[in-house]
Short mmCIF file of C-alpha atoms (C1' of nucleotides) in Angstrom, two decimals:
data_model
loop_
_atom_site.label_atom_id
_atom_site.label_comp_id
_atom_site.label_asym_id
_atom_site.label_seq_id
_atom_site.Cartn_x
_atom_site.Cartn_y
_atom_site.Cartn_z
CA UNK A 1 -37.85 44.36 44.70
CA UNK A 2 -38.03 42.80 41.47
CA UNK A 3 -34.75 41.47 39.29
CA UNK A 4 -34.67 39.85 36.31
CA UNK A 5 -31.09 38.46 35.57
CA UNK A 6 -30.02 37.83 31.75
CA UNK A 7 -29.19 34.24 31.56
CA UNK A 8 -27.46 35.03 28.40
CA UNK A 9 -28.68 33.05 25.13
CA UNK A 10 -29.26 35.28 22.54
CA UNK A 11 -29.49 32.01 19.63
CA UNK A 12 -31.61 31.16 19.25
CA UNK A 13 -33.62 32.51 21.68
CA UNK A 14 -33.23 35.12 25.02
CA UNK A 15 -33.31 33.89 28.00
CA UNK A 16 -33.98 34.96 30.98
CA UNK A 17 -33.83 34.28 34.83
CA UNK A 18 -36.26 35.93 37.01
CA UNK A 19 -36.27 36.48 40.71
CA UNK A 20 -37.91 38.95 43.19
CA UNK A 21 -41.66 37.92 42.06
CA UNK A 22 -44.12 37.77 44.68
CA UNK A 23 -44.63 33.65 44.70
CA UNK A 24 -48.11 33.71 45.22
CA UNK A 25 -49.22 36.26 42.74
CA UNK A 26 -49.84 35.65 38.93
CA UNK A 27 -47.90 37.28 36.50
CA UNK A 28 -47.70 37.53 32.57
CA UNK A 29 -44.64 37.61 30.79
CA UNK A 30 -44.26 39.00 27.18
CA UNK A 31 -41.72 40.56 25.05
CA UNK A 32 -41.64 43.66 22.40
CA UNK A 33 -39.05 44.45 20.20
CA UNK A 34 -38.61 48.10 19.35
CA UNK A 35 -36.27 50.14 16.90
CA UNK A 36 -33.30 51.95 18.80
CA UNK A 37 -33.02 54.65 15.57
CA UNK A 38 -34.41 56.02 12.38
CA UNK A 39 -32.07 54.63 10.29
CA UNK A 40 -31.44 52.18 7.65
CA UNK A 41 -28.08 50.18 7.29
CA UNK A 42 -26.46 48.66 5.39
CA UNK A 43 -22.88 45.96 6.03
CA UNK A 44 -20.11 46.92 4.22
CA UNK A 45 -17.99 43.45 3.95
CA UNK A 46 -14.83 44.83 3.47
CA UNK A 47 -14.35 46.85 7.02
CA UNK A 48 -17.04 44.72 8.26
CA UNK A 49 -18.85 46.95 10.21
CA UNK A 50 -23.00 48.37 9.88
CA UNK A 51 -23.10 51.84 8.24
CA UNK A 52 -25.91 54.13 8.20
CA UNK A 53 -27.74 53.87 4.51
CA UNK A 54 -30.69 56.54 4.93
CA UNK A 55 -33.58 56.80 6.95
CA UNK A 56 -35.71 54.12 8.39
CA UNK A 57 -38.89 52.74 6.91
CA UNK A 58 -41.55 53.97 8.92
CA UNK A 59 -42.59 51.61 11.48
CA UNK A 60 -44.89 48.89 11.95
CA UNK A 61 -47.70 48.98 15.08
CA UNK A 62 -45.58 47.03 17.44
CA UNK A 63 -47.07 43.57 18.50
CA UNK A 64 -46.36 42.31 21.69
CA UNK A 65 -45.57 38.15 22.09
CA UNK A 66 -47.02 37.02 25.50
CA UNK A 67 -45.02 34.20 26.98
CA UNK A 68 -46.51 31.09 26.14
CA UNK A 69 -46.34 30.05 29.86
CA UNK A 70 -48.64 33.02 30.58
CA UNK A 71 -50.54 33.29 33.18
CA UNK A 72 -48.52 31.54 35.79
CA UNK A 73 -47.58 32.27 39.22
CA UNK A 74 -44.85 34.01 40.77
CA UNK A 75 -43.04 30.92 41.97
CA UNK A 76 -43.98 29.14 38.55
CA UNK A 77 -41.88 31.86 36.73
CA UNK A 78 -38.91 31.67 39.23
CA UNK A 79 -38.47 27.99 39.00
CA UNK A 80 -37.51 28.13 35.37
CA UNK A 81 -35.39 29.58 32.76
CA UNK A 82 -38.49 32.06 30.39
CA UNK A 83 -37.07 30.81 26.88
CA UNK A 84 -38.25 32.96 24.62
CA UNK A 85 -37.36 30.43 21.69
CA UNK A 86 -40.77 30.01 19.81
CA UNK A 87 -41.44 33.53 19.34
CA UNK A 88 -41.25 34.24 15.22
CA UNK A 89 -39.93 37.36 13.04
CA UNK A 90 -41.07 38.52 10.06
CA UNK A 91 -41.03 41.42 7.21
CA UNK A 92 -44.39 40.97 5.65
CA UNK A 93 -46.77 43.70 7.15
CA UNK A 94 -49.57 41.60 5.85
CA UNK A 95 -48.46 38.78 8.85
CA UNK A 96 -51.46 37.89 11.01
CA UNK A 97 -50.01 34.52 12.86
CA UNK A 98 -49.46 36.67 15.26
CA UNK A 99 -45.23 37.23 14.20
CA UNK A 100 -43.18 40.39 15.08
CA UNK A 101 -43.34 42.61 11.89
CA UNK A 102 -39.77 44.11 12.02
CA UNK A 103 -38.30 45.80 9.06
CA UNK A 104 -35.11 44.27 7.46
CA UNK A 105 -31.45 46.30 7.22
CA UNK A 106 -32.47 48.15 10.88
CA UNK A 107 -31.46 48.18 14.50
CA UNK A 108 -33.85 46.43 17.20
CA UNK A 109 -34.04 46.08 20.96
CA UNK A 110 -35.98 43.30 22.22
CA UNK A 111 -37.49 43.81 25.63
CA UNK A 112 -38.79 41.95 28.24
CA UNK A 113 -42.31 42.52 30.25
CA UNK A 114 -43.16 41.38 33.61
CA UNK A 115 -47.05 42.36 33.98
CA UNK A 116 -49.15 41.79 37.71
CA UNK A 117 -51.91 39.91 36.61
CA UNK A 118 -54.20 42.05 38.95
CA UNK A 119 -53.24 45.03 36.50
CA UNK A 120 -53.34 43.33 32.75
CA UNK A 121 -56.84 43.53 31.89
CA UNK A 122 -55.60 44.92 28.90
CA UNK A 123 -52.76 42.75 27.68
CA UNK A 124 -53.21 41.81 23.66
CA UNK A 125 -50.47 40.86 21.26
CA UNK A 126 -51.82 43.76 18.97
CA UNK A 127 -51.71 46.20 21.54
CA UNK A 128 -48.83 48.36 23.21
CA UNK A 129 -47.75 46.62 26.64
CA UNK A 130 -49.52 49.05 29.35
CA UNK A 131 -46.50 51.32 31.51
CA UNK A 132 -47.44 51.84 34.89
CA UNK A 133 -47.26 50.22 38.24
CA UNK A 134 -47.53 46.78 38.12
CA UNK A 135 -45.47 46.14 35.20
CA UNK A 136 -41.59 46.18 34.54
CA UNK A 137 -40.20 46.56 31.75
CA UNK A 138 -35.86 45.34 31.42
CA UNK A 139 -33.64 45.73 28.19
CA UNK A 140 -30.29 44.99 27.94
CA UNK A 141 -28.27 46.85 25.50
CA UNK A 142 -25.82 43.94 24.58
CA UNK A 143 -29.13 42.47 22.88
CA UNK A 144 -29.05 44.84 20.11
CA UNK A 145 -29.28 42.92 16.86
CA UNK A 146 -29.73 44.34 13.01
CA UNK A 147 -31.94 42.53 10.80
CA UNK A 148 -31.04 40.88 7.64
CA UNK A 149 -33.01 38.52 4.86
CA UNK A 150 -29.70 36.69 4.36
CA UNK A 151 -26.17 36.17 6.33
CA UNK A 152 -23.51 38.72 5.55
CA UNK A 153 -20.66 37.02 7.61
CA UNK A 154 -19.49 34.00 7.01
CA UNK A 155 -18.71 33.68 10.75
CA UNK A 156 -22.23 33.83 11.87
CA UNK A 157 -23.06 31.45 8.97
CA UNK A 158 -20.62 28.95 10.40
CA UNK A 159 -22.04 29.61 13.84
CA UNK A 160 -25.69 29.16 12.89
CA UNK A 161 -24.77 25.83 11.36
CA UNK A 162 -22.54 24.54 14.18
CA UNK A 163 -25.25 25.18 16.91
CA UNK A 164 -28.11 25.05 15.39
CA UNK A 165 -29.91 21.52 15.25
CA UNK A 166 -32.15 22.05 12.63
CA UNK A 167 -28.85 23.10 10.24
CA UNK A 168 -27.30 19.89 11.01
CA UNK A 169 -27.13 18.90 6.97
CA UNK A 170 -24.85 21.97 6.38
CA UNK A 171 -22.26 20.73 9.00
CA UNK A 172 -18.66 20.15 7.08
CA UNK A 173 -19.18 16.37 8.33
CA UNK A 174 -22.69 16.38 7.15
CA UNK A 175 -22.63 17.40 4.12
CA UNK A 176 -21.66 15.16 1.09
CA UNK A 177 -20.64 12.44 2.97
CA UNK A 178 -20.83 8.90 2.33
CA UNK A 179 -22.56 6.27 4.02
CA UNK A 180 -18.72 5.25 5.57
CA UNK A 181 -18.28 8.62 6.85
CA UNK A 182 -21.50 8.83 8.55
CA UNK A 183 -20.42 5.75 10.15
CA UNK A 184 -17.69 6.65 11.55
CA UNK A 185 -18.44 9.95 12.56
CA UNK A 186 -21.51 7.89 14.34
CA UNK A 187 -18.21 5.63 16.55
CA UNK A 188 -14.74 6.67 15.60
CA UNK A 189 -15.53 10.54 16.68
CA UNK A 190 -17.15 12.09 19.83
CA UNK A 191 -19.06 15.52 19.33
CA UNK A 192 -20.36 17.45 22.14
CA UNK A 193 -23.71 17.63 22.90
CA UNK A 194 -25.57 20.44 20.31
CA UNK A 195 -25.88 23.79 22.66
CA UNK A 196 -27.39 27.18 21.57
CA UNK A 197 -24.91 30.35 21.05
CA UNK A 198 -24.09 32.08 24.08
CA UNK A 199 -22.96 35.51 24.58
CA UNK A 200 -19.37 33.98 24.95
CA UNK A 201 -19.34 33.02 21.41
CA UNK A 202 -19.58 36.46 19.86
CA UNK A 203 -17.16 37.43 22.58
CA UNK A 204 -14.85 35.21 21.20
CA UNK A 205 -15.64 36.33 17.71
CA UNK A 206 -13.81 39.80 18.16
CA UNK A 207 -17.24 41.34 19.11
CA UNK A 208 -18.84 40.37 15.91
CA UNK A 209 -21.78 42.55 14.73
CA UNK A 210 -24.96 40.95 15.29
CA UNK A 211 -27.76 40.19 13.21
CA UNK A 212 -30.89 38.73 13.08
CA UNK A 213 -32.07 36.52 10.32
CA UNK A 214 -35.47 37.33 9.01
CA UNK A 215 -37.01 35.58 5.73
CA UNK A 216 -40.67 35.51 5.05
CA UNK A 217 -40.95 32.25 6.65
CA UNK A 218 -40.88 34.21 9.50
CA UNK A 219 -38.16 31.78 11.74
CA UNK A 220 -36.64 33.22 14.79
CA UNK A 221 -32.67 33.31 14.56
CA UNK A 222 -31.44 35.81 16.53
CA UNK A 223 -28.10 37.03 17.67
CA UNK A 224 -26.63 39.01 19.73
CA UNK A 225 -24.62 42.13 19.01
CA UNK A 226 -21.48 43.94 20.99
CA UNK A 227 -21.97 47.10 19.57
CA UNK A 228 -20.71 48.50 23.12
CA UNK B 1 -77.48 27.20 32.76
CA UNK B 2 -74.81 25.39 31.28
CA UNK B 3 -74.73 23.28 28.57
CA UNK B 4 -72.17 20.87 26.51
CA UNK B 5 -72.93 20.09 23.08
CA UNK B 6 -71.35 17.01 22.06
CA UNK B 7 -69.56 17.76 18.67
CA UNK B 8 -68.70 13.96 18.42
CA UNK B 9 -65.70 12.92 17.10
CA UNK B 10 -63.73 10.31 19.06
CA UNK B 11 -61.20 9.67 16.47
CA UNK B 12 -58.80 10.89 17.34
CA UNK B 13 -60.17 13.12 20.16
CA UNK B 14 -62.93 13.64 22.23
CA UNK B 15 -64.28 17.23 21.07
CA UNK B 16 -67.04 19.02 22.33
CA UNK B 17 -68.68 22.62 22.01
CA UNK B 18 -69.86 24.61 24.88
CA UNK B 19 -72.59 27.03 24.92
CA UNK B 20 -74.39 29.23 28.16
CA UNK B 21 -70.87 30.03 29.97
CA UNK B 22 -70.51 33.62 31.09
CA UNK B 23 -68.92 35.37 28.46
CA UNK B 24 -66.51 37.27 31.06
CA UNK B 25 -65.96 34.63 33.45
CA UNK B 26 -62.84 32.54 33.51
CA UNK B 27 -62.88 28.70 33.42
CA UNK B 28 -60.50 25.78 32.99
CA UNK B 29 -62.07 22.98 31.09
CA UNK B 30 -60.52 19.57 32.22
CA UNK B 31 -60.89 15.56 31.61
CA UNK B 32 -60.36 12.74 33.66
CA UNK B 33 -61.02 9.01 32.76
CA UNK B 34 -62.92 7.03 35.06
CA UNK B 35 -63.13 3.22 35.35
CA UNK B 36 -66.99 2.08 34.02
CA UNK B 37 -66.58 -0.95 36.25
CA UNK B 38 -64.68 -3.30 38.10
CA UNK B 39 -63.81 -5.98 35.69
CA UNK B 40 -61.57 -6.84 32.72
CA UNK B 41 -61.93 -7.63 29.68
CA UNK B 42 -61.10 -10.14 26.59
CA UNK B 43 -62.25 -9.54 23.27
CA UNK B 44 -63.66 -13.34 21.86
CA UNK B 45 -62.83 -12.94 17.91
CA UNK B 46 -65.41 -15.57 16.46
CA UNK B 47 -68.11 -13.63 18.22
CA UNK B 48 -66.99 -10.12 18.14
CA UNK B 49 -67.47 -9.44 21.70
CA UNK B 50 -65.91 -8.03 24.55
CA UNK B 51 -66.12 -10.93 27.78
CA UNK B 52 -65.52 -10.67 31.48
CA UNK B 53 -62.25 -12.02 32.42
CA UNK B 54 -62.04 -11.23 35.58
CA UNK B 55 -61.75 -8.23 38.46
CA UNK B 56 -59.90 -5.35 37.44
CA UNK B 57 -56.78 -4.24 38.44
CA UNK B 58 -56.17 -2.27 41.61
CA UNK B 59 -57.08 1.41 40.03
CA UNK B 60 -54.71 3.86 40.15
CA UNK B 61 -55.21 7.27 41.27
CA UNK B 62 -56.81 9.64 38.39
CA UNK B 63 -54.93 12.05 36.54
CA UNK B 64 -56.79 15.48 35.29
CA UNK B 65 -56.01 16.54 31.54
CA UNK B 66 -55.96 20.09 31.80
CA UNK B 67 -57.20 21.26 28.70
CA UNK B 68 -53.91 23.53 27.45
CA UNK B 69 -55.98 26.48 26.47
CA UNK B 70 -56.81 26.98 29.93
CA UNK B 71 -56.99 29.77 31.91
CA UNK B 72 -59.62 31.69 29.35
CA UNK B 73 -62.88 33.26 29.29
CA UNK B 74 -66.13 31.98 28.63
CA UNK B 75 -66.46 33.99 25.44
CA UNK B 76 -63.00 32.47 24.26
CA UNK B 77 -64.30 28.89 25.00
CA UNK B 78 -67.41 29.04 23.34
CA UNK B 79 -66.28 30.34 20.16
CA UNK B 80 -64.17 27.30 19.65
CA UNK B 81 -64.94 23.62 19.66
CA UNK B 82 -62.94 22.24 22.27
CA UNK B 83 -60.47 19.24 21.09
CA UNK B 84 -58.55 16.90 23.62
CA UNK B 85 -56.43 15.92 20.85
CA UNK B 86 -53.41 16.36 22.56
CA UNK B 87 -54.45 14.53 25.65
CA UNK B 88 -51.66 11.23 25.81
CA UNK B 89 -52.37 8.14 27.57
CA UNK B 90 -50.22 5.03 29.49
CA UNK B 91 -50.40 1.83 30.86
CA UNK B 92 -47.11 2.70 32.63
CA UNK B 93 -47.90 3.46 36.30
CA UNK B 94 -44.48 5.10 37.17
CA UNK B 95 -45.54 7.97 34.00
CA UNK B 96 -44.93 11.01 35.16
CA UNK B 97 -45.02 12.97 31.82
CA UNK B 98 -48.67 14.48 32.66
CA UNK B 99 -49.97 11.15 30.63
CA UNK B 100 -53.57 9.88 31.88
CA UNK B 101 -52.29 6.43 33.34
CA UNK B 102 -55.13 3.65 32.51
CA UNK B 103 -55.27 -0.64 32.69
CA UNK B 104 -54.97 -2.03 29.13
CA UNK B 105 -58.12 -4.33 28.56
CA UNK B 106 -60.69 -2.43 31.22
CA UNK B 107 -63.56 -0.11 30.20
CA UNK B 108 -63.62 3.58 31.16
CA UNK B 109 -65.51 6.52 30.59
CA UNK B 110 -64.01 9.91 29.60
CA UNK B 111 -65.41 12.98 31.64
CA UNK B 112 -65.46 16.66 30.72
CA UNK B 113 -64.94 19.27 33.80
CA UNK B 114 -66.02 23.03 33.47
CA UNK B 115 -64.56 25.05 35.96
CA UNK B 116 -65.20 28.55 37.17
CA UNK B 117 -61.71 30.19 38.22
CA UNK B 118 -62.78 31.81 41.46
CA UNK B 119 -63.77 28.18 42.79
CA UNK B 120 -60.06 26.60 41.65
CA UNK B 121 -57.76 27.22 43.59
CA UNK B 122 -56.70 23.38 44.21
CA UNK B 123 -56.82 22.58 40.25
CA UNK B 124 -53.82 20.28 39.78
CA UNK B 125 -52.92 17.12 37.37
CA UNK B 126 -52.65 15.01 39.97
CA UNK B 127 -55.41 15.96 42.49
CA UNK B 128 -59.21 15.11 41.66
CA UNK B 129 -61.23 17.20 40.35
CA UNK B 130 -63.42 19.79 42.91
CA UNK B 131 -67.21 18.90 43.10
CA UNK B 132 -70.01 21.60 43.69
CA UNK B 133 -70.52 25.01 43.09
CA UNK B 134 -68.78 26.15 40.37
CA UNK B 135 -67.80 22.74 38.65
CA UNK B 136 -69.73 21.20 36.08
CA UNK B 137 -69.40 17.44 34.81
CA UNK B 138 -70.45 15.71 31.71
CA UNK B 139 -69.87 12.13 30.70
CA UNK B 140 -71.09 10.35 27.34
CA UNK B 141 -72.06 6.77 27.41
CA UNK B 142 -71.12 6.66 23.75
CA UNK B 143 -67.84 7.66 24.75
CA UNK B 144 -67.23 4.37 26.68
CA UNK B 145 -64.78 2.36 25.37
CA UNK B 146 -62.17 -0.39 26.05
CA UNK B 147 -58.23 -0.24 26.17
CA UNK B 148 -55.80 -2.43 24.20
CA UNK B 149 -52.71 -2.64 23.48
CA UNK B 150 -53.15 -4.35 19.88
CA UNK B 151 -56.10 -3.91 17.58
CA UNK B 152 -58.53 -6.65 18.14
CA UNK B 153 -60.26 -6.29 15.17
CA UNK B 154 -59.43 -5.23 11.46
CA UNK B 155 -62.10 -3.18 11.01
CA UNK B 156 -60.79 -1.16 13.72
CA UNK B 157 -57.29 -1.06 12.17
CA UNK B 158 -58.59 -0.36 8.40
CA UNK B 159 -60.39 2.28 9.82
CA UNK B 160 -57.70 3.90 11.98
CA UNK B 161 -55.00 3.63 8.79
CA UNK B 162 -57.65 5.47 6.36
CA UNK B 163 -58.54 8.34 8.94
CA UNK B 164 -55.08 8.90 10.18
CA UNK B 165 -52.63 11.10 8.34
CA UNK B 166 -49.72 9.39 10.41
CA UNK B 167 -51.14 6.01 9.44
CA UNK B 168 -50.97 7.07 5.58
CA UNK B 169 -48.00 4.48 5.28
CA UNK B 170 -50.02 1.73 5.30
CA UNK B 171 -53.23 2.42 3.26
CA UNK B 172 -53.52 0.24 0.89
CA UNK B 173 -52.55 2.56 -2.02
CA UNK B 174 -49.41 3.60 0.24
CA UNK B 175 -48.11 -0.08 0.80
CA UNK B 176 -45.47 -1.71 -1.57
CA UNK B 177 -46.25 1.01 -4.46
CA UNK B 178 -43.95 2.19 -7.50
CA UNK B 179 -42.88 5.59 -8.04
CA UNK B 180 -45.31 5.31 -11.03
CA UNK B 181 -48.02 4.11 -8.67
CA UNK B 182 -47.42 7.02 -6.34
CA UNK B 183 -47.53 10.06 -9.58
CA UNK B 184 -50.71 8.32 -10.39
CA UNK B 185 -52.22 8.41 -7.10
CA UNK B 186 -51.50 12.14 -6.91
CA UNK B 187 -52.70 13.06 -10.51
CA UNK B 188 -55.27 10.73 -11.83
CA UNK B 189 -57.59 9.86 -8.69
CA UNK B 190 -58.87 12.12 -6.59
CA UNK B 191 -58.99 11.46 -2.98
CA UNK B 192 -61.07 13.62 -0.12
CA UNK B 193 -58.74 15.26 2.85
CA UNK B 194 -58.38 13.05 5.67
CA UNK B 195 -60.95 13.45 8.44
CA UNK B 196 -61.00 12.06 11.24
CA UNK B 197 -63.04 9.23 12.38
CA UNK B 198 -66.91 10.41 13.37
CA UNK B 199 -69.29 8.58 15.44
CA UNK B 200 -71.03 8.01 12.05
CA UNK B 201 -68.18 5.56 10.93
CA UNK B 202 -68.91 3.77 14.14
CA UNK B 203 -72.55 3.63 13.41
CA UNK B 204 -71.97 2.47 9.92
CA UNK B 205 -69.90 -0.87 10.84
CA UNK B 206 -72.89 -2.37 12.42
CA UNK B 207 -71.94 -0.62 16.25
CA UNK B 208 -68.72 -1.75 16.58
CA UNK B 209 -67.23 -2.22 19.76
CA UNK B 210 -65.08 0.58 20.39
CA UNK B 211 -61.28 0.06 21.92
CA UNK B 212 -58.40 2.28 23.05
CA UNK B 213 -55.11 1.91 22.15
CA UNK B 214 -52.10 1.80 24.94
CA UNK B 215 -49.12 1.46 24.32
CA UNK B 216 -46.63 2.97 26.12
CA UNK B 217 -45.46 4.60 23.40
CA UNK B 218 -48.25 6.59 24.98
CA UNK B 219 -50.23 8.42 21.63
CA UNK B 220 -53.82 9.30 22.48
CA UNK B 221 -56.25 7.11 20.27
CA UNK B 222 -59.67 6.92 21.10
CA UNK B 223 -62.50 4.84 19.72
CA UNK B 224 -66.66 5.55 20.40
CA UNK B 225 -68.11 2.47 21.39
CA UNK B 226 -71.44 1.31 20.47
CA UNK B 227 -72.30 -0.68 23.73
CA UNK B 228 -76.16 0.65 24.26
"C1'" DG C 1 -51.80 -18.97 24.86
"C1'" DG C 2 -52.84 -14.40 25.05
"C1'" DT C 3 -50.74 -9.92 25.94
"C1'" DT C 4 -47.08 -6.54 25.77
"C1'" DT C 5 -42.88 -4.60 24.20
"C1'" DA C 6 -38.97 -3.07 21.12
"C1'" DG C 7 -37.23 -1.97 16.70
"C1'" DC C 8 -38.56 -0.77 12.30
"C1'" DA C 9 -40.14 1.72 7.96
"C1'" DC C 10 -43.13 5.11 6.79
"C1'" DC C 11 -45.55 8.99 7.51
"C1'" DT C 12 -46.75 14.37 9.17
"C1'" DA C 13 -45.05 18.77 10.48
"C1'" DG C 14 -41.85 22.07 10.45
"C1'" DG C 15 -36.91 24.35 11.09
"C1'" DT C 16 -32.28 24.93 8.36
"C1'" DG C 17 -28.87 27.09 4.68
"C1'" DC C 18 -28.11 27.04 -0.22
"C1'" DA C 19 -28.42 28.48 -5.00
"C1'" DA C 20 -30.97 30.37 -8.48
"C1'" DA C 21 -34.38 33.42 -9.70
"C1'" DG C 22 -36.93 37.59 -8.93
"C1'" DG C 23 -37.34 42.66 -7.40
"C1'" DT C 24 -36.14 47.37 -7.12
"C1'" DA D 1 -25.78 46.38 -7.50
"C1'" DC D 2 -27.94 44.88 -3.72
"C1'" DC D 3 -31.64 42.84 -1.45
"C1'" DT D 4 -35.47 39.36 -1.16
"C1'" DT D 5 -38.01 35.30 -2.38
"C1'" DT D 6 -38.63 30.55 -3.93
"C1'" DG D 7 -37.81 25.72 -4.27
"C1'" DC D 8 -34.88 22.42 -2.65
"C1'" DA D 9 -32.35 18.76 0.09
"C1'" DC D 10 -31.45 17.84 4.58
"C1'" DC D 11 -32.35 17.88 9.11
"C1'" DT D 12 -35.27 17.46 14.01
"C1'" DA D 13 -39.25 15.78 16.35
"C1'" DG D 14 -42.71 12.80 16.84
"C1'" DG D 15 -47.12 9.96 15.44
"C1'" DT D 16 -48.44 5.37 12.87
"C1'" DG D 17 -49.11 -0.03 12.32
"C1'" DC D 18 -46.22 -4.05 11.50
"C1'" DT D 19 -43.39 -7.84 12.93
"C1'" DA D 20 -40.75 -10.59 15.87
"C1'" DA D 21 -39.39 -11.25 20.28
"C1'" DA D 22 -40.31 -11.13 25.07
"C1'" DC D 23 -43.28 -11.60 28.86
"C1'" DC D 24 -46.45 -13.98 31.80
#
DNA sequence: GGTTTAGCACCTAGGTGCAAAGGT
DNA sequence: ACCTTTGCACCTAGGTGCTAAACC
């Protein structure tokens, strides 16, 4: 019997927890991310909340990101956390660095593929995940995000910036401080140790909307939603 | 038959093209680094030489460089030249990073492994390499060089700082120039793309014994030597 | 005395939000 | 009016030789 647990990091990556695997088999591991409607939306700041703005753009050939780590045992996969924290987004159709295409202003559902090696003589990052015995296929709804080219919270802004490393300059102690301050913040102040968004956060948020941040430089910044 | 095309550039990596694998077969290509003899080694500056000083040290066991492209088919192989770039060395025995752990100031001799899958069942970092059926090795003797921990020679050094783009702080147009310096540099001279460093360059400073640097800073950089 | 290390400034490479400009 | 792109300053992460100090 095979279970794959959500160890819950939506930013900026999912992660997961596998168990069940047969140890001594080899298995690939790969992720999709599909649309959950045919609609467009758009975030109306004032009730904050995602409204339906017309139909969706008509969809992109899904591509399919195969786990770095891929092909690896069984007991290889079990041993660790699967981070899926390199995979990259992007809205330009033209994209051929091998990126998700997604559309911006819609609903996706990322899922997660556990493929028998003995049965993947087909697997390709331009071609549907094959359905079938052999492979197992796990989404969890609470992963929901919408897509956006630019933040329309301030909250997740302020989020984004606190967690994220690589936003460090936009932190309120980073930013136009002097050479004093940086000092001090250096000896006079302890910070925690920088750690990715957990499902907790939005919890805490009053079940802030997710969204997914998606500019033509094609980073990954995802979040998680609680739509539910 | 198989055969390994040298496509010789040692500067900063050993990388070499394969031809006449079986297009559907899959193989892990490896390296290992193997001690040329038993002795060390002291570079005498007046008379640019490398001299025996000595026994070597007690050898420690060999570590295998899995190539990180591996598993993957013949067809996938051949179509590429195959860099070690990434391959890291040490001269710190307790490494346990996956870093090839070598003597400073001993000679060695890097060897490339093709490996058909169905015969690798035991293919590990730390374990030697299998022999026989199914494994094929290839050494260089231009490929021999020495390992140091500080350039011995400035030709070495001038050479590494002009074919390095992390070494671009100290060419000589880099060092100690104005703002005005550094607009002219960009507008008014042109200057090829780096490349790396060819067994031509070698060649051309009069066959130049080649070193290794180790430090345990641990950054691959590898030198052709011109013993023969 | 020769060899190795540690700290440094200077690079490459690439991930951030921001603000202004561009698109539709 | 709203969405997207571009150029930017500011980060992380890590690869360089240099120098002075430390190690034998």
């Amino acid at each position: 019997m095979l279970i794959i647990t959500l160890y819950m990091r939506m930013f900026p990556a999912m992660r997961v927890k596998i168990v069940g695997l047969d140890p001594h088999q080899q298995y690939y591991i790969a992720m999709d991310i599909v649309p959950v409607d045919n609609k467009r939306y758009r975030y109306v700041y004032h009730s904050s909340k995602w409204m339906v703005a017309g139909n969706a753009d008509s969809p992109v050939p899904p591509r399919v990101y195969i786990h770095p780590d891929s092909l690896a045992s069984g007991d290889t996969w079990m041993r660790q956390v699967v981070s899926f924290d390199k995979l990259k987004l992007t809205n330009n159709e033209l994209e051929d660095q091998g990126h998700i295409i997604l559309h911006s202003m819609h609903k996706y559902q990322p899922r997660v593929h556990v493929i028998r090696k003995d049965f993947s003589s087909e697997l390709s990052p331009t071609k549907p995940v094959p359905t079938g015995e052999g492979v197992k296929t796990f989404s969890f709804p609470e992963t929901v995000f919408t897509t956006v080219t630019a933040y329309q919270n301030q909250q997740i802004t302020r989020l984004k910036i606190d967690r994220n490393p690589f936003a460090k300059g936009f932190r309120d102690s980073g930013r136009n401080r002097t050479g004093l301050e940086a000092i001090m913040e250096t000896y006079a102040f302890w910070r925690p140790p920088v750690r990715t968004l957990t499902f907790e956060d939005f919890t805490n948020m009053q079940k802030q909307q997710g969204i997914l941040f998606l500019k033509q430089r094609d980073h990954m910044i995802s979040y998680t939603t609680q739509d539910a």
